[in-house]
Amino acid sequence: MNEQPKQYKWVGTRAIRPDGVDKVTGRAMYGADLALPGMVEGKVVRSPHAHARIISIDTSKAEALKGVTAVITAADMPVADSKPVASGEAMINFKDLANNVLAREKALYEGQAVAAVAATTAAIAEKAAALVVVNYEVLPHVIDVMEAIKEDAPVLHDDMFTGGVKPKPEKASNVANRVEFALGDAEAGFAAADLVIERKFTTEPVHQGYIEPHAVVADMNPDGKVDVFCSSQGHFMVRAFCSQLLHIEMSKIKVTAAEIGGGFGGKTTVYLEPLAIMLSRKSGRPVRMTMSREEVFRGSGATSGAAMTIKMGATKDGKITGAYAELYLQAGAFPGSPVGPAAMTAFAPYDLDNVKVVGFDVVSNRQKVVAYRAPGAPISEYGVESVVDELASELGIDPIEIRTINAAKEGTQAAYGVKFGTIGFQETLDAAKATEHFKTPLGPNQGRGVASGFWFNIGGESCAGIRVNEDGSISLTEGSPDIGGSRASMALMAAETLGVDYHSIKPSVVDTDAIGYHFVTGGSRVTFATGMAVVEASKAAIDELRARAAKVWDVDVDGVVWEDGHAKPASTNVGDFEPMSLAEIAKVANKTGGPISGHADINAKGAGPAFGTHICDVEVDPDTGHVTVLRYTAVQDAGRAIHPAYVEGQIQGGAVQGIGWALNEEYIYDKNGRLENAGFLDYRVPVASDLPMIDAIIVEVPNPTHPFGVRGVGEVPIIPPLAAVSNAVAAATGVRFNQLPLSPPTILAGIAASK
Amino acid sequence: MAKHHITTTINGEEAEYLCEPQETLLDVLRDQVGLTGTKEGCSSGDCGACSVMLDGRLVCSCLVLGVEAAGKAVETIEGMADGENLHPLQQKFLEEAALQCGFCTPGVLVAAKALLDTNNNPTETEVRYWLAGNLCRCTGYDKIIRAVMDTAADMRGA
Amino acid sequence: MVKVTLSSGTAQQFTNGVTEVNVEAKNVRQMFKALEADFPGLGEEIQTSMSVAIDGVILPDPFLEEVTEDSEIYVLPKIGGG
């Protein structure tokens, strides 16, 4: 199945990224780095309560402060209809989004924005924010997902009735939605099993933890035109959301993508941008807004905490006969947890006849969750991969072997319906098994864990333009914010297709006025979808270059082929012409019809599903409960690695985020529903001294629908670590914890309870 | 509040700025001096994105007041390259793809240079502990650590 | 006739739990119309808030695609990503 890689000149090389020098010299402009003449600074007033009715807001004192240019509340914002609108691939209820951006009747979590101010300096803005008087009626709150579904739990939205069930419930509850996927008969599957294991798991809420806080500069002209410069995973998303929320025509809003200091899904929505526009309109001046780290933790991003039951049965030779999962995911203050993808991915790595997955989307008094790398999948697959590991160890089967026995392959029907095409799961298992790591003996208090992961990957809207400049250099335009080296990948694919030097191509991520709509940089789609657009634009440029050469030679265009960056006669019958290079054709462009370019505006289909398998060694200190990750190997099918170093980087970075989720990271709330660890000191992301090297192994089973075989890379690597670490800890301690994070107190308590 | 007139040296050049007594060196560098290569990630000294050198000492500029830089020498990421010539660490970071989003990169580079200036043969553990104050959420640190060690090896060989 | 497979959850809402439904359609837009006619709300629900997978390819905005009685058609929730 693994075809021999074609010989490419640029694809697959480790070229230096075109934006690299800007980023190592401090020149690159991120969200907070722009200063405009006359610019004022904005500041958000946030709710101190987890759940409270807003009785009144008095802005008069703030407005009276010298230097204050504007104060806004939800009263300044149009009222949005409560109706889901397809926005890219996400369904957005703009009433919820509006309330999340600026609370109207109730504050539903600590840190929710209730007002915003702008002033000539940040210090004055801070002072003004403190002078906004909000009168609250504090209401009972609920954070934990299993508490939130209780009959007597405080209800966040009295107009919310569980969707996905029939008949419609009569009573409002915190369960926003129920999803279910089934294949065959799970109960019959358990009846056929020699061993059935059923476990309950919990995971805590975690934050994406991008190092750059949200930041924006907005400037609204008196004629209604708006310029926005901000750090996001999609400047077209920012335009669309601001347009919907503020009732401004899209053509009047120009969003320029700042360099983005990490996102991981957390920057696929708006927080500050609409506020900055409203403040700019009121101030008549450009407004800059930046979140503090504390605001980032309280008021942005984050994914679900969850509770789940996983039940799986297998025969004694390791064939899984039945599987069941029940998933409860926090959505935060408004509906929309990633429970759908969590349910779909849960058992996707395995070829199963009898599966049932039920999932519940549950609101509670936390910030609205937003995508985090393979949203939902790390949670459900953590539970499943833990049970698979336990089945293997109970049955005395090697953990890679049990996965091999059950691995999904081409033609396997996943529980969520789709039959897989060409996939590379088995190849990741084989590569993992072949590592020296997997065979290395362990010492006392050490353990090894294995886990796999699956993510769909997505396509979607992307555009690209190739302009052949007069000197034969290439200007490449596209609109996917470059979050981890995608400009390099785009230029490599264009160089390969055009047959020109990579260094002659300058890729730019251009603003929303300069190119067509792009879906966000997310879902592991950019190298796949925008890459596809770049290849198509390059091919369109080649067609034009061939046509120009045909004119020079006075032959039919069909008689001209494009090879190795040159137009050549298709055969000797066409005539005896010296091949013309791209630069030579460019030089005579004016004589043959004017400037030369190629464009593509596509909705890319056929993203290739991707799988990964990770091996983790840990040592657990029985006296302190501290877990040290000794060694880590992450294998992943990338389809084709356009730039292997950045593919490895995605795998290594994703793995470490997963390790953080498994070992350290969690939101801790006090009894009033206030976050107690809103800073990097107490919310501990992995630091360099916590980790070993992460061995990234790229497997390439090309995706047949992409011109170079790309699948998408970014999501999968965060999925396996949760169970890989947890399975390793179980092997080291002999205790299955079934909860994350595996922090020292949890480990010590578990070890003590087992004795 | 009366502003202080501060005279200092930034990246080898004399510089002056006016700052309020409570303003951090980070804010002064970014907002008064216009050197935005030094980044703000947390303002509490936990992330290292704002790392600069102050009289040869590695500091988080968010934990230093603008007035404290009076009469001292400040070195930022903008001063690391020598004109067109990148510092070997900058070059190695590019060659080995030791950055993804690039936001933590200025702070990591300033901190790594501080290490190599005093120890040109650090062990992996020494590099990891030295950079433990510089958070990176993209790379998992692997390529950063390798790039620092490979730069040190090159510099020793040169 | 084309066979459309729904998730058990969607089926409970719109088709009394029947997960496989057959409609007369040559392309996806006809399929939506036919589903809406047979199961009021279903065609609209799929068009506005779900994806369709045809022969293993997940399509977030299906409309023009041709379908035949050999097509494998599954209705799924929309998938985004980080």
Tab-separated table of N, CA and C in Angstrom, chain A residues 220-303:
chain	number	residue	atom	x	y	z
A	220	MET	N	-11.963	52.556	13.015
A	220	MET	CA	-13.177	52.761	12.224
A	220	MET	C	-13.229	54.209	11.757
A	221	ASN	N	-13.384	54.377	10.453
A	221	ASN	CA	-13.472	55.724	9.882
A	221	ASN	C	-14.867	56.293	10.059
A	222	PRO	N	-14.989	57.625	9.995
A	222	PRO	CA	-16.334	58.220	10.061
A	222	PRO	C	-17.244	57.732	8.932
A	223	ASP	N	-16.679	57.293	7.803
A	223	ASP	CA	-17.527	56.795	6.719
A	223	ASP	C	-17.922	55.334	6.897
A	224	GLY	N	-17.547	54.742	8.029
A	224	GLY	CA	-18.004	53.385	8.320
A	224	GLY	C	-17.040	52.294	7.899
A	225	LYS	N	-15.939	52.646	7.265
A	225	LYS	CA	-14.957	51.620	6.908
A	225	LYS	C	-14.129	51.252	8.136
A	226	VAL	N	-13.814	49.968	8.239
A	226	VAL	CA	-13.095	49.488	9.415
A	226	VAL	C	-11.822	48.769	9.005
A	227	ASP	N	-10.721	49.125	9.645
A	227	ASP	CA	-9.474	48.377	9.494
A	227	ASP	C	-9.211	47.642	10.789
A	228	VAL	N	-8.960	46.346	10.687
A	228	VAL	CA	-8.654	45.566	11.879
A	228	VAL	C	-7.327	44.849	11.654
A	229	PHE	N	-6.452	44.930	12.638
A	229	PHE	CA	-5.183	44.200	12.615
A	229	PHE	C	-5.192	43.338	13.855
A	230	CYS	N	-5.167	42.024	13.676
A	230	CYS	CA	-5.246	41.199	14.882
A	230	CYS	C	-4.636	39.830	14.671
A	231	SER	N	-4.353	39.215	15.801
A	231	SER	CA	-3.821	37.871	15.829
A	231	SER	C	-4.982	36.900	15.929
A	232	SER	N	-5.189	36.107	14.886
A	232	SER	CA	-6.265	35.120	14.925
A	232	SER	C	-5.887	33.958	14.028
A	233	GLN	N	-6.669	32.887	14.112
A	233	GLN	CA	-6.446	31.758	13.216
A	233	GLN	C	-7.210	31.924	11.913
A	234	GLY	N	-7.864	33.073	11.751
A	234	GLY	CA	-8.574	33.294	10.501
A	234	GLY	C	-9.082	34.711	10.420
A	235	HIS	N	-8.432	35.532	9.602
A	235	HIS	CA	-8.901	36.922	9.522
A	235	HIS	C	-10.232	37.011	8.781
A	236	PHE	N	-10.543	35.994	7.942
A	236	PHE	CA	-11.865	35.989	7.319
A	236	PHE	C	-12.943	35.648	8.348
A	237	MET	N	-12.604	34.793	9.303
A	237	MET	CA	-13.514	34.503	10.417
A	237	MET	C	-13.773	35.795	11.210
A	238	VAL	N	-12.716	36.547	11.487
A	238	VAL	CA	-12.876	37.795	12.244
A	238	VAL	C	-13.799	38.743	11.482
A	239	ARG	N	-13.599	38.848	10.174
A	239	ARG	CA	-14.448	39.726	9.367
A	239	ARG	C	-15.907	39.258	9.437
A	240	ALA	N	-16.110	37.954	9.239
A	240	ALA	CA	-17.476	37.426	9.215
A	240	ALA	C	-18.174	37.629	10.565
A	241	PHE	N	-17.472	37.313	11.643
A	241	PHE	CA	-18.087	37.411	12.967
A	241	PHE	C	-18.373	38.874	13.321
A	242	CYS	N	-17.422	39.766	13.055
A	242	CYS	CA	-17.639	41.182	13.376
A	242	CYS	C	-18.769	41.753	12.530
A	243	SER	N	-18.827	41.344	11.286
A	243	SER	CA	-19.886	41.801	10.394
A	243	SER	C	-21.250	41.384	10.944
A	244	GLN	N	-21.382	40.131	11.340
A	244	GLN	CA	-22.644	39.610	11.882
A	244	GLN	C	-23.021	40.277	13.200
A	245	LEU	N	-22.019	40.429	14.076
A	245	LEU	CA	-22.308	40.947	15.414
A	245	LEU	C	-22.638	42.433	15.387
A	246	LEU	N	-21.968	43.166	14.500
A	246	LEU	CA	-22.088	44.626	14.529
A	246	LEU	C	-22.911	45.174	13.364
A	247	HIS	N	-23.415	44.277	12.520
A	247	HIS	CA	-24.217	44.694	11.359
A	247	HIS	C	-23.451	45.677	10.476
A	248	ILE	N	-22.234	45.304	10.152
A	248	ILE	CA	-21.428	46.094	9.214
A	248	ILE	C	-21.193	45.213	7.988
A	249	GLU	N	-21.384	45.766	6.819
A	249	GLU	CA	-21.153	44.993	5.603
A	249	GLU	C	-19.721	44.466	5.553
A	250	MET	N	-19.568	43.255	5.074
A	250	MET	CA	-18.224	42.659	5.015
A	250	MET	C	-17.263	43.501	4.185
A	251	SER	N	-17.751	44.065	3.106
A	251	SER	CA	-16.856	44.822	2.224
A	251	SER	C	-16.270	46.044	2.920
A	252	LYS	N	-16.925	46.480	3.989
A	252	LYS	CA	-16.415	47.663	4.711
A	252	LYS	C	-15.358	47.282	5.752
A	253	ILE	N	-15.213	45.995	6.036
A	253	ILE	CA	-14.262	45.570	7.069
A	253	ILE	C	-13.049	44.938	6.401
A	254	LYS	N	-11.896	45.510	6.635
A	254	LYS	CA	-10.659	44.894	6.138
A	254	LYS	C	-9.879	44.370	7.337
A	255	VAL	N	-9.629	43.068	7.337
A	255	VAL	CA	-8.853	42.501	8.442
A	255	VAL	C	-7.492	42.050	7.910
A	256	THR	N	-6.457	42.516	8.575
A	256	THR	CA	-5.098	42.112	8.231
A	256	THR	C	-4.628	41.139	9.296
A	257	ALA	N	-4.088	40.016	8.845
A	257	ALA	CA	-3.630	38.997	9.791
A	257	ALA	C	-2.267	39.385	10.346
A	258	ALA	N	-2.228	39.648	11.629
A	258	ALA	CA	-0.939	39.816	12.298
A	258	ALA	C	-0.252	38.457	12.322
A	259	GLU	N	1.040	38.424	12.562
A	259	GLU	CA	1.661	37.138	12.896
A	259	GLU	C	0.966	36.643	14.159
A	260	ILE	N	0.809	35.346	14.255
A	260	ILE	CA	0.030	34.821	15.378
A	260	ILE	C	0.916	33.993	16.297
A	261	GLY	N	0.879	34.352	17.574
A	261	GLY	CA	1.728	33.692	18.554
A	261	GLY	C	1.058	32.490	19.182
A	262	GLY	N	0.702	31.531	18.344
A	262	GLY	CA	0.065	30.305	18.823
A	262	GLY	C	-1.438	30.455	18.902
A	263	GLY	N	-2.138	29.356	18.701
A	263	GLY	CA	-3.602	29.398	18.753
A	263	GLY	C	-4.165	28.054	19.188
A	264	PHE	N	-3.791	27.000	18.459
A	264	PHE	CA	-4.196	25.624	18.798
A	264	PHE	C	-5.708	25.472	18.849
A	265	GLY	N	-6.425	26.324	18.116
A	265	GLY	CA	-7.878	26.303	18.126
A	265	GLY	C	-8.463	27.463	18.918
A	266	GLY	N	-7.709	27.971	19.883
A	266	GLY	CA	-8.206	29.018	20.778
A	266	GLY	C	-8.434	30.357	20.104
A	267	LYS	N	-7.853	30.525	18.913
A	267	LYS	CA	-8.050	31.795	18.218
A	267	LYS	C	-8.915	31.604	16.974
A	268	THR	N	-9.923	30.712	17.100
A	268	THR	CA	-10.866	30.511	16.003
A	268	THR	C	-12.192	31.216	16.279
A	269	THR	N	-12.180	32.140	17.224
A	269	THR	CA	-13.375	32.942	17.478
A	269	THR	C	-12.926	34.352	17.849
A	270	VAL	N	-13.904	35.244	18.088
A	270	VAL	CA	-13.556	36.624	18.442
A	270	VAL	C	-13.878	36.888	19.904
A	271	TYR	N	-13.060	37.725	20.522
A	271	TYR	CA	-13.329	38.242	21.862
A	271	TYR	C	-13.229	39.767	21.839
A	272	LEU	N	-12.017	40.250	21.585
A	272	LEU	CA	-11.753	41.681	21.670
A	272	LEU	C	-12.144	42.436	20.406
A	273	GLU	N	-12.119	41.756	19.257
A	273	GLU	CA	-12.226	42.462	17.981
A	273	GLU	C	-13.496	43.305	17.854
A	274	PRO	N	-14.687	42.731	18.165
A	274	PRO	CA	-15.894	43.577	18.044
A	274	PRO	C	-15.877	44.734	19.040
A	275	LEU	N	-15.300	44.493	20.224
A	275	LEU	CA	-15.254	45.554	21.233
A	275	LEU	C	-14.362	46.687	20.753
A	276	ALA	N	-13.231	46.322	20.157
A	276	ALA	CA	-12.289	47.345	19.687
A	276	ALA	C	-12.934	48.181	18.579
A	277	ILE	N	-13.703	47.528	17.715
A	277	ILE	CA	-14.382	48.277	16.644
A	277	ILE	C	-15.406	49.238	17.249
A	278	MET	N	-16.179	48.744	18.213
A	278	MET	CA	-17.196	49.604	18.842
A	278	MET	C	-16.550	50.771	19.584
A	279	LEU	N	-15.443	50.481	20.268
A	279	LEU	CA	-14.751	51.555	20.996
A	279	LEU	C	-14.146	52.559	20.021
A	280	SER	N	-13.650	52.068	18.880
A	280	SER	CA	-13.068	52.967	17.891
A	280	SER	C	-14.153	53.861	17.292
A	281	ARG	N	-15.309	53.266	17.031
A	281	ARG	CA	-16.423	54.060	16.485
A	281	ARG	C	-16.783	55.184	17.455
A	282	LYS	N	-16.863	54.843	18.741
A	282	LYS	CA	-17.260	55.853	19.737
A	282	LYS	C	-16.153	56.872	19.991
A	283	SER	N	-14.894	56.390	19.938
A	283	SER	CA	-13.766	57.275	20.237
A	283	SER	C	-13.384	58.147	19.047
A	284	GLY	N	-13.680	57.648	17.840
A	284	GLY	CA	-13.186	58.329	16.646
A	284	GLY	C	-11.683	58.203	16.497
A	285	ARG	N	-11.108	57.185	17.126
A	285	ARG	CA	-9.652	56.972	17.082
A	285	ARG	C	-9.366	55.479	16.990
A	286	PRO	N	-8.178	55.144	16.511
A	286	PRO	CA	-7.806	53.724	16.543
A	286	PRO	C	-7.719	53.228	17.980
A	287	VAL	N	-8.107	51.998	18.200
A	287	VAL	CA	-8.100	51.424	19.558
A	287	VAL	C	-7.284	50.137	19.556
A	288	ARG	N	-6.396	50.019	20.518
A	288	ARG	CA	-5.677	48.755	20.700
A	288	ARG	C	-6.188	48.079	21.962
A	289	MET	N	-6.397	46.780	21.876
A	289	MET	CA	-6.776	46.014	23.063
A	289	MET	C	-5.896	44.778	23.157
A	290	THR	N	-5.409	44.503	24.357
A	290	THR	CA	-4.652	43.274	24.574
A	290	THR	C	-5.163	42.633	25.859
A	291	MET	N	-5.217	41.333	25.873
A	291	MET	CA	-5.587	40.647	27.110
A	291	MET	C	-4.341	40.448	27.963
A	292	SER	N	-4.524	40.502	29.266
A	292	SER	CA	-3.464	40.065	30.173
A	292	SER	C	-3.514	38.535	30.206
A	293	ARG	N	-2.469	37.919	30.723
A	293	ARG	CA	-2.482	36.451	30.822
A	293	ARG	C	-3.659	35.969	31.659
A	294	GLU	N	-3.943	36.728	32.727
A	294	GLU	CA	-5.060	36.354	33.590
A	294	GLU	C	-6.374	36.378	32.803
A	295	GLU	N	-6.555	37.392	31.988
A	295	GLU	CA	-7.770	37.465	31.164
A	295	GLU	C	-7.829	36.311	30.168
A	296	VAL	N	-6.661	35.947	29.635
A	296	VAL	CA	-6.616	34.824	28.699
A	296	VAL	C	-7.146	33.565	29.388
A	297	PHE	N	-6.682	33.327	30.603
A	297	PHE	CA	-7.107	32.114	31.309
A	297	PHE	C	-8.589	32.162	31.694
A	298	ARG	N	-9.049	33.331	32.142
A	298	ARG	CA	-10.439	33.402	32.613
A	298	ARG	C	-11.443	33.575	31.487
A	299	GLY	N	-11.045	34.340	30.487
A	299	GLY	CA	-12.057	34.789	29.538
A	299	GLY	C	-11.911	34.299	28.115
A	300	SER	N	-10.946	33.426	27.850
A	300	SER	CA	-10.774	32.975	26.467
A	300	SER	C	-10.512	31.481	26.442
A	301	GLY	N	-10.635	30.959	25.259
A	301	GLY	CA	-10.157	29.605	24.981
A	301	GLY	C	-10.673	28.553	25.940
A	302	ALA	N	-9.848	27.580	26.194
A	302	ALA	CA	-10.079	26.438	27.075
A	302	ALA	C	-10.959	25.391	26.410
A	303	THR	N	-10.728	24.167	26.803
A	303	THR	CA	-11.599	23.095	26.319
A	303	THR	C	-12.306	22.440	27.497
